[in-house]
Structures are given as structure tokens and as C-alpha cells.
Amino acid sequence: MESKTSSTSKIAASLLIIINGVTLICCTVLFAFSLWLIASPGSLSNAVHSVGTPAIKALLAPEALSVQVGVATAAVSGFMVCISLMGLYGAVSRSQFLLFMYSTLVLLLLLLECALLYYFSSTLTEKGLLEQDGQWTHALRLVFSCCDTDVTLGAEVKPPWSCCGPAWYPDNCTSTQIYEKDCRQTITAWLHRYQTAIYASLAVLHIILSSCSLVRRRRSVSLSDR
């Protein structure tokens, strides 16, 4: 029984180390880019336009690379770095406090992510794409190869570049070249098809991480009681 418990704890620790290690690397890279954006938006913009694909160049245009975006990205990525470090170090050191805090934060993140997903999906379903949402609207048009109904119906309105694709950035898109699919209908159909699977995947991932941290913590408690 003791051997089985130890084996389960090692498996839980391995999962925590692998997942949090990958997350830590990705968030650290994102944090570094956000600091670069805060320190020198111009040089980052030049780097993006030197090596980026047409879609990346269009989405990460100079006007989109602002200090405010850098600060927000640094805050989010820095927070994720702290949580990943907590889970990684807690799994390695068997710290009861860190593992408990990590488990709690992971469940709170699940609630936050589900709330944000519900809010944005409801907004997209009810209102469609809104220009005040900025680059997200362009990204969604490119991903779904769609355009807005009000753009396709109004020939006098100049379509956004993303209604034609990244090759037409910044203002070469015309009403004769736009995507045929309507964004609101396309995104709504996609959400109806995959929304449940997305919620389930988020729940499974976070519950597994939380359970692994509690299993590892339980093993630590049993060792400390000896």
C-alpha cells in the first residue's frame, strides 16, 4: 500500500513538473516580449515586420504595439509565471503550503477562465464583432475567413482589411474581395459545436492539476508524520 501511494505521488509530481515547466517557459518568453514592448515599442515593431508572416505583421501593427498592451501582457504573464513556479517548486520540494495554494489558485483560475469564455462567447453570439474590440476582431475574421453582414450589405462602407485577408492590409480591401461567410453566423455555429468540449477540457485540465497537487501534498503530510 505504501509503495502504491509513493508511486501515485511520483506520477502526480511528474505531471505537475512537466505541465508547469512548459507553462513557465512559455509565460517567461511572453513576459520578456512584454518588457521589450514596454521598453521599446518601435524596435519590437521593426523586429516583427522583419521576420513575421503577413498575418502577424498585420495583427501586430505599430499602432497595436502600445505600452498599455505591454503592461497588461506583463501583468498576466507574470501572474502565470508565479503560479507555475509555485506548482513546480511545490512538486519538487513537497511543500505543503505551496501545493495547497497552487491547488486553490488553479481552481480559481478555472472559474475565471470559464466566466471570461462565457462573457466573450455571449457577446460574439449576441452582438457579433465590434470594431472597438480592436485587433481581436481582425484575428477572428482571419481565423474563420469571414466578414460582417453590415459590411457586405453596405457597399459604400469600406471593409476592414481583415475581411479580405492579411495581404490586403492596411486599406486595400474592397467589397468585391471580401470573404463570403458571415462572421456572426460562422462563429455562433462554431461555438455551438465546440463550446461544451472547451469547457470540459478546461475543467479536466484544472481538476487534474489540482488533484495532483493535493495527492503530492497528502504524501508530504504522511512523510512528515513519521
GROMACS .gro file of C-alpha atoms in nm:
model
  226
    1MET     CA    1   0.000   0.000   0.000
    2GLU     CA    2   0.287   0.232   0.088
    3SER     CA    3   0.455   0.154  -0.244
    4LYS     CA    4   0.134   0.228  -0.435
    5THR     CA    5   0.092   0.561  -0.256
    6SER     CA    6   0.451   0.655  -0.331
    7SER     CA    7   0.411   0.563  -0.698
    8THR     CA    8   0.093   0.772  -0.727
    9SER     CA    9   0.270   1.066  -0.565
   10LYS     CA   10   0.559   1.039  -0.812
   11ILE     CA   11   0.321   1.031  -1.108
   12ALA     CA   12   0.139   1.336  -0.973
   13ALA     CA   13   0.471   1.516  -0.921
   14SER     CA   14   0.583   1.430  -1.276
   15LEU     CA   15   0.264   1.573  -1.425
   16LEU     CA   16   0.299   1.890  -1.220
   17ILE     CA   17   0.664   1.932  -1.318
   18ILE     CA   18   0.604   1.875  -1.691
   19ILE     CA   19   0.292   2.093  -1.727
   20ASN     CA   20   0.417   2.374  -1.507
   21GLY     CA   21   0.762   2.359  -1.666
   22VAL     CA   22   0.617   2.409  -2.015
   23THR     CA   23   0.383   2.682  -1.889
   24LEU     CA   24   0.671   2.853  -1.711
   25ILE     CA   25   0.886   2.861  -2.024
   26CYS     CA   26   0.604   2.995  -2.244
   27CYS     CA   27   0.499   3.262  -1.993
   28THR     CA   28   0.859   3.368  -1.932
   29VAL     CA   29   0.909   3.422  -2.305
   30LEU     CA   30   0.583   3.618  -2.321
   31PHE     CA   31   0.689   3.823  -2.017
   32ALA     CA   32   1.022   3.903  -2.185
   33PHE     CA   33   0.846   4.022  -2.500
   34SER     CA   34   0.610   4.236  -2.291
   35LEU     CA   35   0.909   4.401  -2.123
   36TRP     CA   36   1.058   4.462  -2.467
   37LEU     CA   37   0.729   4.620  -2.574
   38ILE     CA   38   0.725   4.845  -2.269
   39ALA     CA   39   1.087   4.950  -2.309
   40SER     CA   40   1.095   4.997  -2.687
   41PRO     CA   41   0.773   4.952  -2.888
   42GLY     CA   42   0.945   5.078  -3.204
   43SER     CA   43   1.223   4.821  -3.206
   44LEU     CA   44   0.978   4.536  -3.138
   45SER     CA   45   0.761   4.658  -3.424
   46ASN     CA   46   1.062   4.662  -3.655
   47ALA     CA   47   1.156   4.308  -3.549
   48VAL     CA   48   0.801   4.181  -3.610
   49HIS     CA   49   0.791   4.336  -3.956
   50SER     CA   50   1.132   4.192  -4.039
   51VAL     CA   51   1.060   3.827  -3.960
   52GLY     CA   52   0.682   3.796  -3.922
   53THR     CA   53   0.432   3.643  -4.161
   54PRO     CA   54   0.181   3.871  -4.339
   55ALA     CA   55  -0.089   3.787  -4.082
   56ILE     CA   56   0.141   3.860  -3.786
   57LYS     CA   57   0.262   4.183  -3.944
   58ALA     CA   58  -0.096   4.298  -3.992
   59LEU     CA   59  -0.217   4.196  -3.646
   60LEU     CA   60   0.090   4.335  -3.469
   61ALA     CA   61   0.088   4.666  -3.649
   62PRO     CA   62   0.275   4.958  -3.486
   63GLU     CA   63  -0.049   5.109  -3.356
   64ALA     CA   64  -0.134   4.778  -3.180
   65LEU     CA   65   0.203   4.757  -3.001
   66SER     CA   66   0.142   5.012  -2.728
   67VAL     CA   67   0.291   5.043  -2.381
   68GLN     CA   68  -0.053   4.975  -2.230
   69VAL     CA   69  -0.068   4.639  -2.411
   70GLY     CA   70   0.281   4.560  -2.283
   71VAL     CA   71   0.187   4.639  -1.923
   72ALA     CA   72  -0.129   4.425  -1.942
   73THR     CA   73   0.060   4.137  -2.102
   74ALA     CA   74   0.339   4.162  -1.843
   75ALA     CA   75   0.086   4.152  -1.559
   76VAL     CA   76  -0.094   3.843  -1.691
   77SER     CA   77   0.222   3.654  -1.790
   78GLY     CA   78   0.395   3.749  -1.464
   79PHE     CA   79   0.100   3.617  -1.265
   80MET     CA   80   0.109   3.289  -1.458
   81VAL     CA   81   0.485   3.264  -1.402
   82CYS     CA   82   0.429   3.290  -1.026
   83ILE     CA   83   0.161   3.020  -1.029
   84SER     CA   84   0.376   2.789  -1.244
   85LEU     CA   85   0.674   2.839  -1.016
   86MET     CA   86   0.453   2.764  -0.717
   87GLY     CA   87   0.337   2.435  -0.869
   88LEU     CA   88   0.681   2.339  -0.997
   89TYR     CA   89   0.871   2.411  -0.678
   90GLY     CA   90   0.594   2.267  -0.463
   91ALA     CA   91   0.603   1.939  -0.656
   92VAL     CA   92   0.980   1.914  -0.625
   93SER     CA   93   1.015   2.022  -0.261
   94ARG     CA   94   0.684   1.867  -0.139
   95SER     CA   95   0.595   2.199   0.026
   96GLN     CA   96   0.251   2.154   0.181
   97PHE     CA   97   0.176   2.526   0.177
   98LEU     CA   98   0.276   2.580  -0.187
   99LEU     CA   99   0.087   2.273  -0.307
  100PHE     CA  100  -0.229   2.380  -0.123
  101MET     CA  101  -0.206   2.736  -0.255
  102TYR     CA  102  -0.140   2.608  -0.606
  103SER     CA  103  -0.444   2.379  -0.591
  104THR     CA  104  -0.663   2.666  -0.475
  105LEU     CA  105  -0.535   2.908  -0.739
  106VAL     CA  106  -0.581   2.654  -1.017
  107LEU     CA  107  -0.948   2.611  -0.926
  108LEU     CA  108  -0.994   2.988  -0.904
  109LEU     CA  109  -0.835   3.022  -1.247
  110LEU     CA  110  -1.083   2.767  -1.380
  111LEU     CA  111  -1.374   2.979  -1.258
  112LEU     CA  112  -1.219   3.294  -1.404
  113GLU     CA  113  -1.148   3.136  -1.741
  114CYS     CA  114  -1.499   2.991  -1.767
  115ALA     CA  115  -1.651   3.329  -1.677
  116LEU     CA  116  -1.441   3.510  -1.939
  117LEU     CA  117  -1.517   3.247  -2.201
  118TYR     CA  118  -1.890   3.274  -2.130
  119TYR     CA  119  -1.879   3.655  -2.145
  120PHE     CA  120  -1.692   3.676  -2.475
  121SER     CA  121  -1.885   3.393  -2.640
  122SER     CA  122  -2.216   3.550  -2.536
  123THR     CA  123  -2.106   3.889  -2.669
  124LEU     CA  124  -1.999   3.738  -3.002
  125THR     CA  125  -2.324   3.546  -3.033
  126GLU     CA  126  -2.550   3.839  -2.945
  127LYS     CA  127  -2.367   4.138  -3.098
  128GLY     CA  128  -2.116   3.993  -3.341
  129LEU     CA  129  -1.777   4.155  -3.394
  130LEU     CA  130  -1.739   4.508  -3.261
  131GLU     CA  131  -1.477   4.744  -3.402
  132GLN     CA  132  -1.398   4.880  -3.054
  133ASP     CA  133  -1.260   4.538  -2.964
  134GLY     CA  134  -0.957   4.623  -3.177
  135GLN     CA  135  -0.722   4.357  -3.311
  136TRP     CA  136  -0.935   4.070  -3.178
  137THR     CA  137  -1.193   4.141  -3.449
  138HIS     CA  138  -0.927   4.121  -3.720
  139ALA     CA  139  -0.785   3.799  -3.574
  140LEU     CA  140  -1.128   3.632  -3.566
  141ARG     CA  141  -1.205   3.734  -3.924
  142LEU     CA  142  -0.875   3.581  -4.037
  143VAL     CA  143  -0.922   3.260  -3.835
  144PHE     CA  144  -1.278   3.200  -3.958
  145SER     CA  145  -1.230   3.355  -4.306
  146CYS     CA  146  -1.545   3.560  -4.261
  147CYS     CA  147  -1.675   3.916  -4.274
  148ASP     CA  148  -1.956   4.114  -4.110
  149THR     CA  149  -2.305   4.132  -4.256
  150ASP     CA  150  -2.324   4.511  -4.224
  151VAL     CA  151  -2.005   4.535  -4.431
  152THR     CA  152  -2.126   4.301  -4.703
  153LEU     CA  153  -2.461   4.479  -4.728
  154GLY     CA  154  -2.325   4.832  -4.737
  155ALA     CA  155  -2.121   4.886  -5.049
  156GLU     CA  156  -2.049   5.245  -4.950
  157VAL     CA  157  -1.872   5.129  -4.633
  158LYS     CA  158  -1.505   5.046  -4.684
  159PRO     CA  159  -1.446   4.695  -4.549
  160PRO     CA  160  -1.177   4.631  -4.283
  161TRP     CA  161  -0.862   4.479  -4.427
  162SER     CA  162  -0.924   4.154  -4.237
  163CYS     CA  163  -1.241   4.094  -4.441
  164CYS     CA  164  -1.015   4.022  -4.739
  165GLY     CA  165  -0.711   3.871  -4.567
  166PRO     CA  166  -0.368   3.985  -4.446
  167ALA     CA  167  -0.242   4.051  -4.799
  168TRP     CA  168  -0.480   4.348  -4.822
  169TYR     CA  169  -0.352   4.528  -4.512
  170PRO     CA  170  -0.391   4.815  -4.433
  171ASP     CA  171  -0.661   4.963  -4.661
  172ASN     CA  172  -0.668   4.777  -4.992
  173CYS     CA  173  -0.972   4.563  -4.917
  174THR     CA  174  -1.278   4.623  -5.136
  175SER     CA  175  -1.635   4.493  -5.123
  176THR     CA  176  -1.573   4.267  -5.424
  177GLN     CA  177  -1.291   4.077  -5.248
  178ILE     CA  178  -1.435   4.014  -4.903
  179TYR     CA  179  -1.497   3.670  -4.751
  180GLU     CA  180  -1.841   3.530  -4.830
  181LYS     CA  181  -1.915   3.379  -4.487
  182ASP     CA  182  -2.089   3.594  -4.226
  183CYS     CA  183  -1.882   3.618  -3.907
  184ARG     CA  184  -2.168   3.618  -3.660
  185GLN     CA  185  -2.328   3.307  -3.807
  186THR     CA  186  -1.996   3.128  -3.854
  187ILE     CA  187  -1.867   3.198  -3.503
  188THR     CA  188  -2.205   3.116  -3.345
  189ALA     CA  189  -2.217   2.781  -3.525
  190TRP     CA  190  -1.858   2.705  -3.417
  191LEU     CA  191  -1.935   2.791  -3.055
  192HIS     CA  192  -2.248   2.576  -3.052
  193ARG     CA  193  -2.040   2.286  -3.183
  194TYR     CA  194  -1.730   2.316  -2.964
  195GLN     CA  195  -1.822   2.523  -2.659
  196THR     CA  196  -1.912   2.226  -2.441
  197ALA     CA  197  -1.588   2.049  -2.535
  198ILE     CA  198  -1.387   2.363  -2.450
  199TYR     CA  199  -1.550   2.394  -2.107
  200ALA     CA  200  -1.496   2.023  -2.043
  201SER     CA  201  -1.130   2.041  -2.147
  202LEU     CA  202  -1.065   2.337  -1.919
  203ALA     CA  203  -1.237   2.164  -1.629
  204VAL     CA  204  -1.050   1.836  -1.679
  205LEU     CA  205  -0.710   2.007  -1.708
  206HIS     CA  206  -0.754   2.223  -1.398
  207ILE     CA  207  -0.907   1.944  -1.189
  208ILE     CA  208  -0.619   1.711  -1.282
  209LEU     CA  209  -0.363   1.975  -1.180
  210SER     CA  210  -0.545   2.049  -0.856
  211SER     CA  211  -0.582   1.679  -0.777
  212CYS     CA  212  -0.215   1.610  -0.849
  213SER     CA  213  -0.109   1.886  -0.612
  214LEU     CA  214  -0.335   1.751  -0.338
  215VAL     CA  215  -0.205   1.396  -0.392
  216ARG     CA  216   0.152   1.522  -0.367
  217ARG     CA  217   0.063   1.723  -0.058
  218ARG     CA  218  -0.100   1.422   0.107
  219ARG     CA  219   0.217   1.222   0.053
  220SER     CA  220   0.418   1.506   0.208
  221VAL     CA  221   0.190   1.509   0.512
  222SER     CA  222   0.229   1.133   0.561
  223LEU     CA  223   0.607   1.162   0.542
  224SER     CA  224   0.615   1.446   0.794
  225ASP     CA  225   0.405   1.246   1.042
  226ARG     CA  226   0.657   0.967   1.062
   0.00000   0.00000   0.00000
